[in-house]
CSV table of C-alpha atoms in Angstrom, one decimal:
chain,number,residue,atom,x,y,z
A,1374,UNK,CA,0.0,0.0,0.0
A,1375,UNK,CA,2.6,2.7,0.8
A,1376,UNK,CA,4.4,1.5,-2.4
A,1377,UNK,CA,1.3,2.7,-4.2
A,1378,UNK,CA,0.6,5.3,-2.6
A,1379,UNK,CA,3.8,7.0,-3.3
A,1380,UNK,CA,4.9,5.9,-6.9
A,1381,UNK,CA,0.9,5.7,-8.1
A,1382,UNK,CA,-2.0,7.6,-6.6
A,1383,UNK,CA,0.8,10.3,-5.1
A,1384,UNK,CA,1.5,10.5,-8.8
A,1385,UNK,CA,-2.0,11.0,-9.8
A,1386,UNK,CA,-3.3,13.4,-6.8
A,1387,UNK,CA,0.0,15.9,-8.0
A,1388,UNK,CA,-1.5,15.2,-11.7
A,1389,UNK,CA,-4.5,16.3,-11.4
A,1390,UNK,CA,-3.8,19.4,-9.2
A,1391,UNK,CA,-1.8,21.3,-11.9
A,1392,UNK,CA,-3.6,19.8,-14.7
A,1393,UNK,CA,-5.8,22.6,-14.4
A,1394,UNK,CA,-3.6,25.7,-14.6
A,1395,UNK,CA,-1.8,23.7,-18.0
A,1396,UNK,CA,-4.9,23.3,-19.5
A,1397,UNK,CA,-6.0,27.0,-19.2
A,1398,UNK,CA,-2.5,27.9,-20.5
A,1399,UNK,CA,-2.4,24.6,-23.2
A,1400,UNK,CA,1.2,24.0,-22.3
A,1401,UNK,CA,3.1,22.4,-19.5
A,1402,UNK,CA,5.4,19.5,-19.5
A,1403,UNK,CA,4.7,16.9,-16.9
A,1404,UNK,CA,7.5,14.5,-15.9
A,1405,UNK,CA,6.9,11.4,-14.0
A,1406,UNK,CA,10.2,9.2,-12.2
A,1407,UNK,CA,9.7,5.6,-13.6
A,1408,UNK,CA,12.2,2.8,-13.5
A,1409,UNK,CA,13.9,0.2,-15.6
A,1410,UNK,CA,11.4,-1.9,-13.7
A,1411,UNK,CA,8.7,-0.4,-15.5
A,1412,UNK,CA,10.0,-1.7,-18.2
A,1413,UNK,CA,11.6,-5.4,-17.4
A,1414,UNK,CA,10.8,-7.2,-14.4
A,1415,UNK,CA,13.2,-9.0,-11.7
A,1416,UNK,CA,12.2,-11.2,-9.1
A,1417,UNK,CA,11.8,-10.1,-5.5
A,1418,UNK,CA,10.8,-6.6,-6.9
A,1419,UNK,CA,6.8,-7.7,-7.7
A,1420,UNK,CA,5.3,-4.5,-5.7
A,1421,UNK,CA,7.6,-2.0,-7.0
A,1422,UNK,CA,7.4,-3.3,-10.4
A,1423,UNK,CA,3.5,-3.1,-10.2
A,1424,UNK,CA,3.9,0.6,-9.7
A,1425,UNK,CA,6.7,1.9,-11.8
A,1426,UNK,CA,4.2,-0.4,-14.8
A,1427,UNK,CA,1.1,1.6,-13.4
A,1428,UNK,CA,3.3,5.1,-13.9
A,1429,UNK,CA,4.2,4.0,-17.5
A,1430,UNK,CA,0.7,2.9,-18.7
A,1431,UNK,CA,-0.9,6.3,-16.9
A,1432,UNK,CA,2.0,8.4,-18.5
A,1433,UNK,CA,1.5,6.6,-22.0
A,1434,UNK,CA,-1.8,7.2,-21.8
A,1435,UNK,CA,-2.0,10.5,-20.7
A,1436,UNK,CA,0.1,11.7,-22.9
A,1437,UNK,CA,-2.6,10.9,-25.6
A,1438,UNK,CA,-4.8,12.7,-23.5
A,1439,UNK,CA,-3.0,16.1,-23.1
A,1440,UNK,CA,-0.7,16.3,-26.5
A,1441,UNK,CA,-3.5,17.7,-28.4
A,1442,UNK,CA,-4.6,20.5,-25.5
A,1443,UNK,CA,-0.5,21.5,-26.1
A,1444,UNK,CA,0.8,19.3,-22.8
A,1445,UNK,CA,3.7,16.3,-22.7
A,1446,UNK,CA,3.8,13.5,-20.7
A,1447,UNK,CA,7.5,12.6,-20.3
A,1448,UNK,CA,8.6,9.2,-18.6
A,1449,UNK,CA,11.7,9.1,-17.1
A,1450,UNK,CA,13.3,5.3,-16.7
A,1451,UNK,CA,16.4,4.9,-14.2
A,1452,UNK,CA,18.4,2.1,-13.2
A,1453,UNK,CA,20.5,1.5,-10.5
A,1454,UNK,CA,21.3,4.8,-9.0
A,1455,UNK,CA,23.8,5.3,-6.1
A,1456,UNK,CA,21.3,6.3,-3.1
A,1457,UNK,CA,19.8,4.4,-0.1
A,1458,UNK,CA,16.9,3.7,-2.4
A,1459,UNK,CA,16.8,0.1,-1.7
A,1460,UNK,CA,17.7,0.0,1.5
A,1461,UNK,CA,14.3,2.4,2.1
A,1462,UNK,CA,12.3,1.7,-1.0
A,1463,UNK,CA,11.6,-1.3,-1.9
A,1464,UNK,CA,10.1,-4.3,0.3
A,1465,UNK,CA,12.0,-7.7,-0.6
A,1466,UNK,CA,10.0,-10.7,-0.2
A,1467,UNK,CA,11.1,-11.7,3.7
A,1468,UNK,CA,8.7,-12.6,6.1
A,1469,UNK,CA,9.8,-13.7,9.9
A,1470,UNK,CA,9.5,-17.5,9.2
A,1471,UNK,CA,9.3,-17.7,5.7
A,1472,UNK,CA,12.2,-19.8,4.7
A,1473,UNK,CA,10.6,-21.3,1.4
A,1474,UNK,CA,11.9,-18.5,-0.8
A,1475,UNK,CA,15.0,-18.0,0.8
A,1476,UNK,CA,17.8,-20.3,-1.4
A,1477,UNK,CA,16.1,-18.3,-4.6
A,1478,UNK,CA,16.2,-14.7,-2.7
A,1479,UNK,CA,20.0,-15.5,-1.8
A,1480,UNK,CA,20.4,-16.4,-5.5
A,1481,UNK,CA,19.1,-13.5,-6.7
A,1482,UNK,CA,20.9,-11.2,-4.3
A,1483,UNK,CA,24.1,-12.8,-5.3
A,1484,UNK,CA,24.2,-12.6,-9.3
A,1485,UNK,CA,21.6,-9.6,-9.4
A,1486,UNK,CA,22.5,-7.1,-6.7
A,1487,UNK,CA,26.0,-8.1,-6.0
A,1488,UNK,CA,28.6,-5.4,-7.8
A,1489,UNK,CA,25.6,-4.2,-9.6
A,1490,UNK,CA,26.6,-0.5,-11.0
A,1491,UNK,CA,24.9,2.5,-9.8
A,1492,UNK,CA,25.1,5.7,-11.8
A,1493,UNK,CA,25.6,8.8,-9.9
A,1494,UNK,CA,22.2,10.8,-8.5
A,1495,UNK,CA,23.2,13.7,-10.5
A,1496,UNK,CA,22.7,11.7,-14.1
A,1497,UNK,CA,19.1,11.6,-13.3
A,1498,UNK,CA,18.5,14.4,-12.3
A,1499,UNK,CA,20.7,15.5,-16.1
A,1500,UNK,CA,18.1,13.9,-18.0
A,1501,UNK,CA,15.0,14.9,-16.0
A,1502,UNK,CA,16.1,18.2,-17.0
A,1503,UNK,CA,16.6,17.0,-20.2
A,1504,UNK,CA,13.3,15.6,-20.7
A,1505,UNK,CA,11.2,19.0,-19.4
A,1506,UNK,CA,13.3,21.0,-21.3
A,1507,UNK,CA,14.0,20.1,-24.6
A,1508,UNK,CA,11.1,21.1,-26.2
A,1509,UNK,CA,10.2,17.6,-28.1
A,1510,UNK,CA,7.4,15.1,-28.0
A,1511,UNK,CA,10.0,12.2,-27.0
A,1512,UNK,CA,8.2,10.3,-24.0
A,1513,UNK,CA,10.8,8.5,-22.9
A,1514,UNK,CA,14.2,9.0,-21.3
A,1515,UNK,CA,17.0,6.5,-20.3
A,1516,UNK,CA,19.0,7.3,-16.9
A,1517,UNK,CA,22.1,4.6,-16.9
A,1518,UNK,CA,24.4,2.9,-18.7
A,1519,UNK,CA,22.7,-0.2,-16.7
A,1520,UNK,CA,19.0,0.7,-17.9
A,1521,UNK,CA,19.9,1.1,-21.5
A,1522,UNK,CA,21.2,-1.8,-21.1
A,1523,UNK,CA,18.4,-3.8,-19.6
A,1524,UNK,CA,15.5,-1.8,-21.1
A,1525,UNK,CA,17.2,-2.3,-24.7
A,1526,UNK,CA,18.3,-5.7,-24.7
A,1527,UNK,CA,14.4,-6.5,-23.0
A,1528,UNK,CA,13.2,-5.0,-26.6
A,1529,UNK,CA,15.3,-7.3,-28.4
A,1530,UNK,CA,13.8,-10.6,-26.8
A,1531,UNK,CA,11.0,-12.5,-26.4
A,1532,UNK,CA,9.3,-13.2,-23.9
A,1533,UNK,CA,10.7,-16.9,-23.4
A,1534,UNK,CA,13.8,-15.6,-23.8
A,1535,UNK,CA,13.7,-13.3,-21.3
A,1536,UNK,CA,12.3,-15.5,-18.8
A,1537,UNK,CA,15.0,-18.7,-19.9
A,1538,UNK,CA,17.7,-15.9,-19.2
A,1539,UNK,CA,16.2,-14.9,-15.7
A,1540,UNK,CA,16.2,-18.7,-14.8
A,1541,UNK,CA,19.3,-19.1,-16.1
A,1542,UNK,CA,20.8,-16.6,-14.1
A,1543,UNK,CA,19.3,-18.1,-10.8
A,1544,UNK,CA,19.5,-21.2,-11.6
A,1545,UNK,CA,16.1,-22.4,-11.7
């Protein structure tokens, strides 16, 4: 609930309180803070990645909704960023006495967290600048050398491939 609170109806309540003033001027840019993992999915990350989907669909959607009354919808898509974030964000699947998941949580921790690389705070907030000021219809923005990464090579795959190479890396 709080993870939805804060990356989806926060979202929307701050939405629709200036919607009103950029429709009466027919402009504005709106920029909301998605993630790579509104894009691909990893395990462990199920609540979080409901929300950062929820932010791209309403974004996408919206955008259709606004463009033509002279207001963009941009989507911003980070990855790993060096900040607490996940030490404060995002609730991992560990319950007090629920082992069953724990050999495939330490996996995952392991080959997926592990030495992962974080891009410095100060990229993101580059290309959220980028994104409300560049004057162009472009909805989405990459934040990372580690999103591109994901949120390209996710395009270039199927389904079952992405889900072999998720098993594959934890061994399942």
């Amino acid at each position: 609930e709080r993870q939805y609170a804060t990356n989806v109806t926060g979202l929307m309540y701050v939405t629709r309180a200036f919607l009103p003033h950029f429709r009466a001027n027919r402009a504005g840019v709106i920029v909301n803070i998605s993630s790579v993992g509104g894009v691909a999915t990893f395990p462990f990350y199920s609540l979080y990645h409901g929300t950062k989907w929820a932010v791209e669909g309403f974004s996408e959607s919206l955008n259709f909704e606004l463009n033509p009354l002279g207001i963009t919808v941009k989507l911003v898509e980070p990855g790993a960023i060096a900040t607490d974030f996940g030490s404060r964000s995002l609730d991992v699947l560990k319950k007090e006495g629920l082992t069953d998941y724990d050999p495939l949580l330490n996996k995952f921790l392991e080959t997926w967290v592990k030495g992962r690389v974080r891009s410095a705070p100060e990229l993101v907030a580059e290309v959220i600048w980028q994104a409300a000021t560049d004057g162009t219809a472009q909805l989405r923005y990459i934040a990372g050398d580690d999103a591109k990464g994901i949120i390209e090579g996710r395009a270039k795959m199927s389904q079952t491939d992405y889900y072999a190479m998720v098993r594959q890396r934890l061994g399942v």
